[in-house]
Coordinates of C-alpha atoms in Angstrom, one line a residue:
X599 CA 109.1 43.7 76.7
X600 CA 106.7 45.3 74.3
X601 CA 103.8 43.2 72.2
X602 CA 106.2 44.2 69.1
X603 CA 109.3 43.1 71.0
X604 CA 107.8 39.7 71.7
X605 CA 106.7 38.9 68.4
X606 CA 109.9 39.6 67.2
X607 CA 111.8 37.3 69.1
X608 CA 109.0 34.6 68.0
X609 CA 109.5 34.8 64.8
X610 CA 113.3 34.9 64.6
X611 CA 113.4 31.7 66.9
X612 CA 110.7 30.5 64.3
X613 CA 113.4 31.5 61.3
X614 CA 116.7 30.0 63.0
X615 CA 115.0 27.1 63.7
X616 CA 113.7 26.7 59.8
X617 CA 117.1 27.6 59.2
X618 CA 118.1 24.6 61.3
X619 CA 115.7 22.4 59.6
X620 CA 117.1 23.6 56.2
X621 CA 120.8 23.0 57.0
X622 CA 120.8 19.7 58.7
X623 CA 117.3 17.6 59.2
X624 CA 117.2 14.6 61.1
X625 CA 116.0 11.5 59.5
X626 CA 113.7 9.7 62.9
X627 CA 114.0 6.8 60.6
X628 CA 116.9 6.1 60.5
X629 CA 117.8 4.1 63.9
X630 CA 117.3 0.1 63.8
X631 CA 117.7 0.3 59.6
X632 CA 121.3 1.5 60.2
X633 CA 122.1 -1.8 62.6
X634 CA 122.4 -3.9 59.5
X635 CA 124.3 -2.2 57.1
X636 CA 127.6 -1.0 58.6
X637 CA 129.1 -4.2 57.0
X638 CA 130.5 -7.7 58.7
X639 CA 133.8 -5.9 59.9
X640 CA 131.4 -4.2 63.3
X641 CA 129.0 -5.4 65.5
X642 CA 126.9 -2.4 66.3
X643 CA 125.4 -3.2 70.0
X644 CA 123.8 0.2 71.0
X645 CA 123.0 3.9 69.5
X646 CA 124.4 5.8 72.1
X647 CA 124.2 9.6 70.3
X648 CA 121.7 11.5 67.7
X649 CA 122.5 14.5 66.0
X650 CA 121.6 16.8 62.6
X651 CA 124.2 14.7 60.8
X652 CA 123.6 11.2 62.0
X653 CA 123.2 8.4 63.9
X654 CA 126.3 7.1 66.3
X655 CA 126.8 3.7 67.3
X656 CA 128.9 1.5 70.1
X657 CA 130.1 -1.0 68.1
X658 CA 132.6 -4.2 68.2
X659 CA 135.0 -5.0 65.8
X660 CA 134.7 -8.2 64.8
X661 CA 138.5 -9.4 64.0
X662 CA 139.8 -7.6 67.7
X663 CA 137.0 -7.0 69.4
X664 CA 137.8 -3.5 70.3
X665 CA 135.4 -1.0 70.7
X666 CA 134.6 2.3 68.5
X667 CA 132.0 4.7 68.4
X668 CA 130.4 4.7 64.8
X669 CA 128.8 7.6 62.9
X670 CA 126.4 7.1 60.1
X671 CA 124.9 9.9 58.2
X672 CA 121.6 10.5 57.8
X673 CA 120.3 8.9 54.2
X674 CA 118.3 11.7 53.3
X675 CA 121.7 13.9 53.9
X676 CA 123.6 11.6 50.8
X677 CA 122.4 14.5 48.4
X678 CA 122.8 17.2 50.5
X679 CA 126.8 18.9 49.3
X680 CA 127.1 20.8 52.5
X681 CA 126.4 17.7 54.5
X682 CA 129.1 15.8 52.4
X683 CA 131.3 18.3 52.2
X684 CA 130.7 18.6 56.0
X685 CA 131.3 14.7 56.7
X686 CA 134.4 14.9 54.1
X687 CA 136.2 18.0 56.5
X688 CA 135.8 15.7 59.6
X689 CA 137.8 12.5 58.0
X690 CA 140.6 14.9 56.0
X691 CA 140.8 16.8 59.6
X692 CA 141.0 13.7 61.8
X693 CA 143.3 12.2 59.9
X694 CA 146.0 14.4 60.1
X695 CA 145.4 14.6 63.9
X696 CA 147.1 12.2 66.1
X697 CA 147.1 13.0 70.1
X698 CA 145.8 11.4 73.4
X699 CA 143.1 14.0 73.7
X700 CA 141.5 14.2 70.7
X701 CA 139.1 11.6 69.3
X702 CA 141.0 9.9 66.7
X703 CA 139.0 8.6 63.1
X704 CA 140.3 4.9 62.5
X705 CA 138.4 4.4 59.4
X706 CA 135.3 5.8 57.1
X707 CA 133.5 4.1 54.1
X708 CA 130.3 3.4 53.1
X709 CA 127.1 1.4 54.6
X710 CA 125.8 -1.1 52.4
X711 CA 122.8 1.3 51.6
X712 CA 125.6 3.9 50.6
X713 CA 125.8 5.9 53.6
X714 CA 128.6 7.6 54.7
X715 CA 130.2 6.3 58.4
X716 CA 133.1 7.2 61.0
X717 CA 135.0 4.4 62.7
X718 CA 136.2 6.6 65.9
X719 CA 137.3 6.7 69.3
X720 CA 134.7 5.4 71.8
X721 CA 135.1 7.3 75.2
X722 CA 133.1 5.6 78.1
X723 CA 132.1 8.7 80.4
X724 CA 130.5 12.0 79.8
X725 CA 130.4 15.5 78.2
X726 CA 132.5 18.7 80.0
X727 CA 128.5 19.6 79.5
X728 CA 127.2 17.1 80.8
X729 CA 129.4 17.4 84.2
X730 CA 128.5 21.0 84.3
X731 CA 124.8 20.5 84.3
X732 CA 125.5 18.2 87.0
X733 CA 128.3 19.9 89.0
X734 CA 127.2 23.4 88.5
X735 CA 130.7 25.3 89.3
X736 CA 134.1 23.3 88.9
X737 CA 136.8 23.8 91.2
X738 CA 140.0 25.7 89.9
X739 CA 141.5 22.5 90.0
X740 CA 139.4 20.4 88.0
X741 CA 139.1 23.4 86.0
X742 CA 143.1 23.7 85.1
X743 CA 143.2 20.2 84.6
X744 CA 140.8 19.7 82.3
X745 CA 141.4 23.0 80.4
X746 CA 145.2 22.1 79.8
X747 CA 144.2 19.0 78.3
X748 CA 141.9 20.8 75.9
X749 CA 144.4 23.4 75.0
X750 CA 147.3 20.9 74.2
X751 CA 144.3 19.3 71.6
X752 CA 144.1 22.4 70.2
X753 CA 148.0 22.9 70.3
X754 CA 148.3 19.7 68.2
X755 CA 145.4 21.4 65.7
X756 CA 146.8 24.5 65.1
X757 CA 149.9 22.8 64.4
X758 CA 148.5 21.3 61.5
X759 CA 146.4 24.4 60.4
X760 CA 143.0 23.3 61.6
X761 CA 141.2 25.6 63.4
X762 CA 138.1 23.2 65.7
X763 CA 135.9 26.2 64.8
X764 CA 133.6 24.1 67.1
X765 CA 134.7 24.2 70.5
X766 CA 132.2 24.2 73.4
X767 CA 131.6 21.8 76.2
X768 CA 129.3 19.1 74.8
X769 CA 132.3 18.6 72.0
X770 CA 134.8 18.2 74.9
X771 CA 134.3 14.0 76.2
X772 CA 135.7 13.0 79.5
X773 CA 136.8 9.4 80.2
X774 CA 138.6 8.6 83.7
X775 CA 141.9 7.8 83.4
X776 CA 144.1 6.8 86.9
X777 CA 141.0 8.1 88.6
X778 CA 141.7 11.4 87.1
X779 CA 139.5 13.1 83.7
X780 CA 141.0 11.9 80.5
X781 CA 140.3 14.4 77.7
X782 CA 139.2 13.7 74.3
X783 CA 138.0 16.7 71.8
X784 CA 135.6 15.7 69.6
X785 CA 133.5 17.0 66.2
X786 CA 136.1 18.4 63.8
X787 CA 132.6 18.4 61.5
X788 CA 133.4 22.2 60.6
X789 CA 136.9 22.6 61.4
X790 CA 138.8 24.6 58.7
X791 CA 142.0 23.6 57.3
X792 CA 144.9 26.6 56.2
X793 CA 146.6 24.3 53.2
X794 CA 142.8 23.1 52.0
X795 CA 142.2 23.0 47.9
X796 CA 138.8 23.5 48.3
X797 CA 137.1 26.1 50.1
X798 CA 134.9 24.4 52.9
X799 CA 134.3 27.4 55.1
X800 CA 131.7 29.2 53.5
X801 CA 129.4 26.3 52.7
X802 CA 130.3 24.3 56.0
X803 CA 129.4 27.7 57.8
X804 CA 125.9 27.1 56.7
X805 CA 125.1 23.7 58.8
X806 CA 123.3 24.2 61.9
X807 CA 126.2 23.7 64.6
X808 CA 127.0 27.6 63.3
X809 CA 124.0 29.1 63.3
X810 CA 122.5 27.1 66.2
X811 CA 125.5 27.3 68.6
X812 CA 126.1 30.7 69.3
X813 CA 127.4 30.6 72.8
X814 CA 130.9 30.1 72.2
X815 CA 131.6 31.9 68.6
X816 CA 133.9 34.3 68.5
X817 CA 132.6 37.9 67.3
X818 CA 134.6 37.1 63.6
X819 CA 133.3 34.0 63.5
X820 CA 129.5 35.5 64.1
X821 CA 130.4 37.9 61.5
X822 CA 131.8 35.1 58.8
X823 CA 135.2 36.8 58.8
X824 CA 138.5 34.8 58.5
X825 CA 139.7 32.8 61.3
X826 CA 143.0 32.2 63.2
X827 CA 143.7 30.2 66.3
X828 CA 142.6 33.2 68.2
X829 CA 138.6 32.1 67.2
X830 CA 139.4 28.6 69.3
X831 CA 141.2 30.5 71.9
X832 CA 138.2 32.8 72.4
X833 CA 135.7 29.5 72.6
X834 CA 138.0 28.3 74.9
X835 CA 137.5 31.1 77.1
X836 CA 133.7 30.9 76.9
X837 CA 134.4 27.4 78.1
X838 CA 136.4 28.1 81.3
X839 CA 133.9 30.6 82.0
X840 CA 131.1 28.1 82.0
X841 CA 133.1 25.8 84.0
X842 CA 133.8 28.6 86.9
X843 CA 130.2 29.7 86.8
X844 CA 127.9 27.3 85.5
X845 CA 126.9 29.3 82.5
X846 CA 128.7 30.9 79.4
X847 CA 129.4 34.1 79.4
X848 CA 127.0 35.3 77.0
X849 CA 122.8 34.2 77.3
X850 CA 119.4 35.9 75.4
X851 CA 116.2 34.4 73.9
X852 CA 117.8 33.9 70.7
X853 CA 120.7 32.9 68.9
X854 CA 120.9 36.7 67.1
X855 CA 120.7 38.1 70.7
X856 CA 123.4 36.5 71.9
X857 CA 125.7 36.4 68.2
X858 CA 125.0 40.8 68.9
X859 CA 126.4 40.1 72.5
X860 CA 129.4 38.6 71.7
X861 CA 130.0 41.2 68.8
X862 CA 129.0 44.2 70.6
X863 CA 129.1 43.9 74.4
X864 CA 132.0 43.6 77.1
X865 CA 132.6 39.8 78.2
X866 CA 131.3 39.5 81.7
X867 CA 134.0 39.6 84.5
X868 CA 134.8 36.7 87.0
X869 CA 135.2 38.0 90.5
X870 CA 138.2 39.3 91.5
X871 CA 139.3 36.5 93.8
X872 CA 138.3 34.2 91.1
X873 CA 141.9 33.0 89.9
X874 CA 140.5 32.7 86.2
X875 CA 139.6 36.0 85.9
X876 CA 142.6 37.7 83.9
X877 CA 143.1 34.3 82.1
X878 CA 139.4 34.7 80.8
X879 CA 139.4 38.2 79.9
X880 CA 142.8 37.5 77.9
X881 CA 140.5 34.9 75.8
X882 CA 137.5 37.1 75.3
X883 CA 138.7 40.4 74.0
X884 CA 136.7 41.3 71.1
X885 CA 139.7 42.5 69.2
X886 CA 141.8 39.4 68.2
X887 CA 145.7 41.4 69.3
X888 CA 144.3 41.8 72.5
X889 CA 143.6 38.0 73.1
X890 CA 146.3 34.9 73.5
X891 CA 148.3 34.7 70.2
X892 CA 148.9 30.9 70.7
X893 CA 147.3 28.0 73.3
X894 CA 151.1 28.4 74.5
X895 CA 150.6 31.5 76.5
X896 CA 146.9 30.2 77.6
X897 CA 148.5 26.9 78.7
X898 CA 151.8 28.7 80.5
X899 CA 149.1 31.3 82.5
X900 CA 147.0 28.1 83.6
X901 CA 150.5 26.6 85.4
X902 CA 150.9 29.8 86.8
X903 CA 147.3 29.6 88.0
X904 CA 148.1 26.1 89.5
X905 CA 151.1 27.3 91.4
X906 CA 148.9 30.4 92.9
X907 CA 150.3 33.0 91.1
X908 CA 148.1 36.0 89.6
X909 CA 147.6 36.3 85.3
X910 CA 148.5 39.4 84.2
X911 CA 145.7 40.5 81.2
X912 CA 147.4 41.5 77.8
X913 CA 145.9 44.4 78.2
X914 CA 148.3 45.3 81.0
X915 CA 151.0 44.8 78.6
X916 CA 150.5 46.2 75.5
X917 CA 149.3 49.5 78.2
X918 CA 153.6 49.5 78.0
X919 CA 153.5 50.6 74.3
X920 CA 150.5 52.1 73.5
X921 CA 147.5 54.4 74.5
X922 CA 144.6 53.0 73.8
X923 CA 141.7 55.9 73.4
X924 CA 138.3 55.2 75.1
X925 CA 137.1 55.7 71.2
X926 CA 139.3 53.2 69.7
X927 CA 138.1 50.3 72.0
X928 CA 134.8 51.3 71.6
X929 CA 135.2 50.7 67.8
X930 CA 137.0 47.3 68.1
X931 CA 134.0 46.1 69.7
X932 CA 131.7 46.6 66.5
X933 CA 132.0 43.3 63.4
X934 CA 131.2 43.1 60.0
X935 CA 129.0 40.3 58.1
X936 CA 126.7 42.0 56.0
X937 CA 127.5 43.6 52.5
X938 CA 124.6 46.4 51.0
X939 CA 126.0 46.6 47.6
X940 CA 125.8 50.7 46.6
X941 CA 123.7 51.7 43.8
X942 CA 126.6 52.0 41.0
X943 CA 124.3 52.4 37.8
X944 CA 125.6 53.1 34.3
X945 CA 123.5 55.9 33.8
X946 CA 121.9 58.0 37.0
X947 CA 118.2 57.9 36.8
X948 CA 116.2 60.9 36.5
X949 CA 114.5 61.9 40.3
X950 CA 111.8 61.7 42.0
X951 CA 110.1 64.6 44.3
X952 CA 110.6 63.7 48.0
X953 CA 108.5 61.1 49.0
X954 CA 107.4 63.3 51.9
X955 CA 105.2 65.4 49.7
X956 CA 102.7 62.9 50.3
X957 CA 100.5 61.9 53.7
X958 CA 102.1 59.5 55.7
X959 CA 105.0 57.5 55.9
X960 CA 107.2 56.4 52.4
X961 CA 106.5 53.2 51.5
X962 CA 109.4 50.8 51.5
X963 CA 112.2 51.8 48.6
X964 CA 112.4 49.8 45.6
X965 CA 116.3 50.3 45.0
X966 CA 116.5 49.8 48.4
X967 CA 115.5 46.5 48.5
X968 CA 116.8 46.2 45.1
X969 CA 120.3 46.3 46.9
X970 CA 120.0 43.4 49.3
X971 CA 122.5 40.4 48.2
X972 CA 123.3 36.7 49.4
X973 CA 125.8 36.1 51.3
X974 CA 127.5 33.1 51.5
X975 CA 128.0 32.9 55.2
X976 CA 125.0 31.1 57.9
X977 CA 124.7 34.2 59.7
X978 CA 125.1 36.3 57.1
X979 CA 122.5 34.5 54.6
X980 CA 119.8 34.3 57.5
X981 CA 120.0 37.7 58.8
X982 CA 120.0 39.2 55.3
X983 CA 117.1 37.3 54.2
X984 CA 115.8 37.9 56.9
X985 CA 115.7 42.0 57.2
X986 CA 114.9 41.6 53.1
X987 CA 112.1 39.3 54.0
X988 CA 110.8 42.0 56.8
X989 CA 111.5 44.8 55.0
X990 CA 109.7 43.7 51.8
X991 CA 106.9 42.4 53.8
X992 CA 106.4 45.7 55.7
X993 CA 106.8 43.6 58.7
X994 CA 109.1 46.6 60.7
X995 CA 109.1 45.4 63.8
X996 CA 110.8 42.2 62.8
X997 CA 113.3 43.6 60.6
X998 CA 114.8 46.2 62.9
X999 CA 116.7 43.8 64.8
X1000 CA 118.4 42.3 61.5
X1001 CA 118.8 45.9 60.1
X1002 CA 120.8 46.9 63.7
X1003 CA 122.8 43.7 62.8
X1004 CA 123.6 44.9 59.3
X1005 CA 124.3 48.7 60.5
X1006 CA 126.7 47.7 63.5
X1007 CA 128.4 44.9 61.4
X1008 CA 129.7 47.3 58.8
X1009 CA 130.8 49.6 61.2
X1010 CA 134.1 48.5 61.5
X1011 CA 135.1 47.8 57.8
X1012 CA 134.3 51.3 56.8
X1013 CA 131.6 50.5 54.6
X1014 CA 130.2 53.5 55.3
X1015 CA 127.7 53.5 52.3
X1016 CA 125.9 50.4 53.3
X1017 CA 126.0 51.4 57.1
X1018 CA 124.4 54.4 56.5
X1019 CA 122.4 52.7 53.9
X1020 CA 121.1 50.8 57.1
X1021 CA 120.3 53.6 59.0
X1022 CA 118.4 54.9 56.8
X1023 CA 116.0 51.7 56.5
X1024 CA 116.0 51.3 60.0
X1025 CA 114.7 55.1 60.2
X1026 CA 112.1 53.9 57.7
X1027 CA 110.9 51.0 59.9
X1028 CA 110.7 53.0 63.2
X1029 CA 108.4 55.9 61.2
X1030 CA 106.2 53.2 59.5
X1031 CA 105.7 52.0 63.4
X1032 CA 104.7 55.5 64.4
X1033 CA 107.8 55.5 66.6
X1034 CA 108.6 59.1 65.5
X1035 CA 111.8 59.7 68.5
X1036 CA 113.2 56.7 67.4
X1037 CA 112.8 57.1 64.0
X1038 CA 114.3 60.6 64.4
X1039 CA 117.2 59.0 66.0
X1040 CA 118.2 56.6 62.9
X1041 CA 117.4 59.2 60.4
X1042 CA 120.0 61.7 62.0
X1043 CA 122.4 58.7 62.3
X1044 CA 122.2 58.2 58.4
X1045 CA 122.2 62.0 57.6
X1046 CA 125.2 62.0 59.6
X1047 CA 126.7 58.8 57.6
X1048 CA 125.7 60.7 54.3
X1049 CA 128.7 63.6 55.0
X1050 CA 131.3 61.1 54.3
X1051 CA 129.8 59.4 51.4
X1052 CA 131.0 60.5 47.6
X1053 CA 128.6 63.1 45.8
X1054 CA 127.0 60.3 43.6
X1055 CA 125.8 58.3 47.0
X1056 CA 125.3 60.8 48.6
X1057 CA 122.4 62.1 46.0
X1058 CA 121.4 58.0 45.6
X1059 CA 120.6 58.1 49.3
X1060 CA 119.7 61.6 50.2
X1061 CA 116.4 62.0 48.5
X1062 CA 114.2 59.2 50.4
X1063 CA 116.5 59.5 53.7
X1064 CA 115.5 63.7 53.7
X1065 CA 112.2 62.6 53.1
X1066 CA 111.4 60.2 55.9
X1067 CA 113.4 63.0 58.1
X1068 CA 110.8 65.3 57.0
X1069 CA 108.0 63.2 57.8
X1070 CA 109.5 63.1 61.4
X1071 CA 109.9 66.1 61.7
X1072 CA 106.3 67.1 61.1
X1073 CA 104.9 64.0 63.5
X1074 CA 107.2 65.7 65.8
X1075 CA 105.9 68.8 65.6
X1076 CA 108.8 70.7 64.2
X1077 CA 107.3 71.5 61.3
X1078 CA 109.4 74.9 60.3
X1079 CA 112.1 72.8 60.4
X1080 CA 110.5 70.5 57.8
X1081 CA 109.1 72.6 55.6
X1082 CA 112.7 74.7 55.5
X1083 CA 114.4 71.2 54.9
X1084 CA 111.7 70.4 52.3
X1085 CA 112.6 73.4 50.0
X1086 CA 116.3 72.6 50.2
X1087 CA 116.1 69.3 49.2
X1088 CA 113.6 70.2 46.4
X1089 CA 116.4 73.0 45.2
X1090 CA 119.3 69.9 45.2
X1091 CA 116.7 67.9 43.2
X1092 CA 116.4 70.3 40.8
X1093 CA 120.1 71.1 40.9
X1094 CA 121.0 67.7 40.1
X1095 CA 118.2 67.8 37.5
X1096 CA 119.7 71.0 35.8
X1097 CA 123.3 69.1 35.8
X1098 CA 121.6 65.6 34.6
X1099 CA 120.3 67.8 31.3
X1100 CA 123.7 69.5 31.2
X1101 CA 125.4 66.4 31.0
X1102 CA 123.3 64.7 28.3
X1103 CA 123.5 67.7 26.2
X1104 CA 119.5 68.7 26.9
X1105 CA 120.6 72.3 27.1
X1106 CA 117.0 73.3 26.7
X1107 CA 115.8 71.6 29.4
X1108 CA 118.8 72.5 31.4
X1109 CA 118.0 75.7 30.9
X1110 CA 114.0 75.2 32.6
X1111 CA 115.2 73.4 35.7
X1112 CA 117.4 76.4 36.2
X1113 CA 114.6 78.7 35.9
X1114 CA 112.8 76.5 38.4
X1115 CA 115.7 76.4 40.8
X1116 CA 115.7 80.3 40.8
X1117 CA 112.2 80.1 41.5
X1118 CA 112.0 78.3 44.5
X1119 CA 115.3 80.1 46.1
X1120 CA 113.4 83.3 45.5
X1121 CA 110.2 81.6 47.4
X1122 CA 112.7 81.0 50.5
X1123 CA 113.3 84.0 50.7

């Protein structure tokens, strides 16, 4: 890894974690204060868990003496609205759940110091995470036990419209039970519901758990796109991965490393004797058709699992119906999060001469950071503020990773305008870094993207992405080619000039640009 390389993974791990910070910060302070104030109905006896969110408890109740586990929120989260909002989506979700293996809410209210608090199921044992770290690989058998338990949990969700949004191994509690693993899924913190009023998703996408728990996410959910089932059902599959290997399926430095894995690269393979492996790829298709439609079919492969029979992938089936092009699956892999908004201006402005008229590279665009915009989405907001941070900053090496994002993201929607938009910045950045072959490489890429844009973005775009080529070009050492390019672009500049004047009624002036335009073909020839 290059010196530029490894400052750029320090400073986005140095951004996701003051995004962390920002989303949901931990009040230290919090602990023996909280013992007092959950009211006479509990006796709290231990904290047995800390999170962004809160404080939970062991607690007795008083009038049964049963035990629950108790969440408190933080105090300094009481004004936050995505940490209430957050807290609310838990009690509204949990109480329209009601199944052995999920965590049930008994009741919620306030502590004396107004606090918000959970009175839930207290499971006595340990994390699916927790026995991984200390099991390393699972057997098949433990595996399809504890795996059908999760997926009739998420049965029962689904039913009700909630997706968990959540899932991953730390959320997924284990009591014993008969001396066999009792399963309770937990944290419906950011689950969303289909029938909601109000429109948690976006704002509840923003807490940490989403932005600081890549490793299971689905690639629509790492893109903020709307979610089915199939976004559980791929976390599920990242799950039984971890338990047949130890590790999920997807690892880097960073959370944006691995969000660009799970969008863009092919889910590892279990061996071939492993009996998960079909089961597994089923879940982690990037393209949601290709994937389990329902925890059904997940839970009726994992019984044919148990009886030693062999999966069958979807893949396999839909092969029946349909050709699927080596192109085509190469474009379901791409995801979309980030929107450039194009340049649509009431009047056009008046041009420019190409930047690359002058020594050295262009300086960063002002309409094109002009056109960055907030997005309400975790991922989305970070990475856009953060190549808009970089980019601004004429920090290059540490926006190319976030413009990458941007360009591959809108790939698939067939926003073509802001993906070749993207192109052209990261172009920019790789010419500012005197990295002329890669530079050439993005600004052919957006050159290429410019052919399907309209006339009007394709003139917004062409002047500075022409003129960063050209710069190129010359590092490069091609500078015929430059100077050739050079002339043609100054003759559409003028062209568009001439039909600027025409348009506006500035006949005379129309009349001088032409004059100029005949000029300079002449000189070409």
């Amino acid at each position: 890894m290059n010196p530029n390389e490894r400052e750029m993974d320090r400073e986005i791990e140095k951004e996701s974690e003051e995004v962390k910070l920002r989303c949901s910060s931990e009040n230290d302070t919090a602990g023996d204060a909280d013992l007092a104030r959950i009211g006479d109905a509990y006796q709290v006896l231990e904290q047995i868990g800390k999170g962004g969110m809160g404080l939970v408890y062991k607690a007795r109740e008083r009038a049964t003496g049963r035990i629950f586990a108790v969440k408190v929120m933080h105090g300094d989260l009481c004004e936050n609205k995505v940490a209430q909002k957050r807290f609310e989506q838990e009690v509204e979700a949990a109480s329209k759940l009601d199944h052995p293996n999920l965590v049930s809410v008994y009741a919620h209210g306030k502590t004396e110091t107004g606090e918000p608090y959970l009175v839930m199921d207290y499971v006595e044992g340990k994390s699916l995470a927790d026995l991984i770290e200390d099991e390393g690989r699972l057997s098949s058998g433990r595996t399809v036990e504890i795996v059908e338990q999760v997926a009739e949990a998420m049965r029962e969700a689904h039913s009700r419209g909630i997706i968990h949004k959540d899932l991953k191994p730390s959320n997924i509690l284990l009591a014993s039970h008969l001396g066999k693993d009792l399963v309770k899924v937990a944290d419906f913190g950011i689950a969303s519901m289909k029938d909601e009023s109000v429109d948690y998703t976006q704002t509840l996408t923003e807490t940490a758990d989403v932005v600081g728990s890549p490793k299971y996410m689905s690639p629509e959910q790492c893109t903020g796109r709307q979610l089915d089932n199939r976004a559980d059902i791929y976390s599920l599959g990242c799950v039984i991965y971890e338990c047949q290997t130890g590790k999920p399926p997807f690892l880097g430095g960073n959370a944006i490393q691995i969000i660009l894995k799970h969008m863009n690269e092919k889910a590892p393979d279990l061996p071939d004797s492993n009996p998960f492996k079909n089961l597994v790829r089923n879940c982690l298709q990037k393209e949601k058709r290709l994937r389990y439609s329902t925890v059904d079919s997940l839970i009726a492969d994992l019984k044919i699992i148990q009886s030693g029979g062999r999966v069958k992938t979807i893949e396999e089936g839909i092969r029946k119906f349909t050709f699927l092009t080596s192109t085509m699956s190469a474009l379901l892999l791409m995801g979309t999060v980030f929107i450039f908004v194009s340049f649509m201006n009431t009047r056009a402005p008046e041009p420019t001469l190409p930047a690359a008229t002058k020594a050295g590279a262009p300086s960063p665009s002002p309409i094109a950071i002009s056109e960055w915009t907030t997005d309400e989405n975790s991922v989305a907001s970070h990475m856009q503020g953060m190549a808009f941070k970089h980019f601004r900053d004429r920090k290059y090496a540490q926006a190319i990773p976030a413009l990458k994002y941007v360009a591959e993201t809108n790939k698939q929607t067939g926003k073509k305008f802001s993906e070749t938009f993207a192109y052209q910045c990261i172009g920019q950045c790789y010419l500012s870094l005197k990295e002329y072959k890669e530079a050439k490489v993005w600004y052919e890429k957006a050159i290429e993207g410019m052919k399907q844009l309209s006339a009007d973005d394709r003139y917004r775009m062409e002047t500075e992405t022409l003129s960063g080529y050209i710069e190129v070009l010359k590092q490069l050492g091609q500078k015929q080619e430059a100077d050739l390019l050079l002339k043609q672009l100054t003759v559409r500049n003028l062209e568009w000039l001439r039909d600027f004047y025409r348009r506006t009624r500035l006949e005379d002036d129309a009349a001088r640009v032409s004059k100029q335009i005949e000029e300079k073909i002449n000189n070409q020839n």
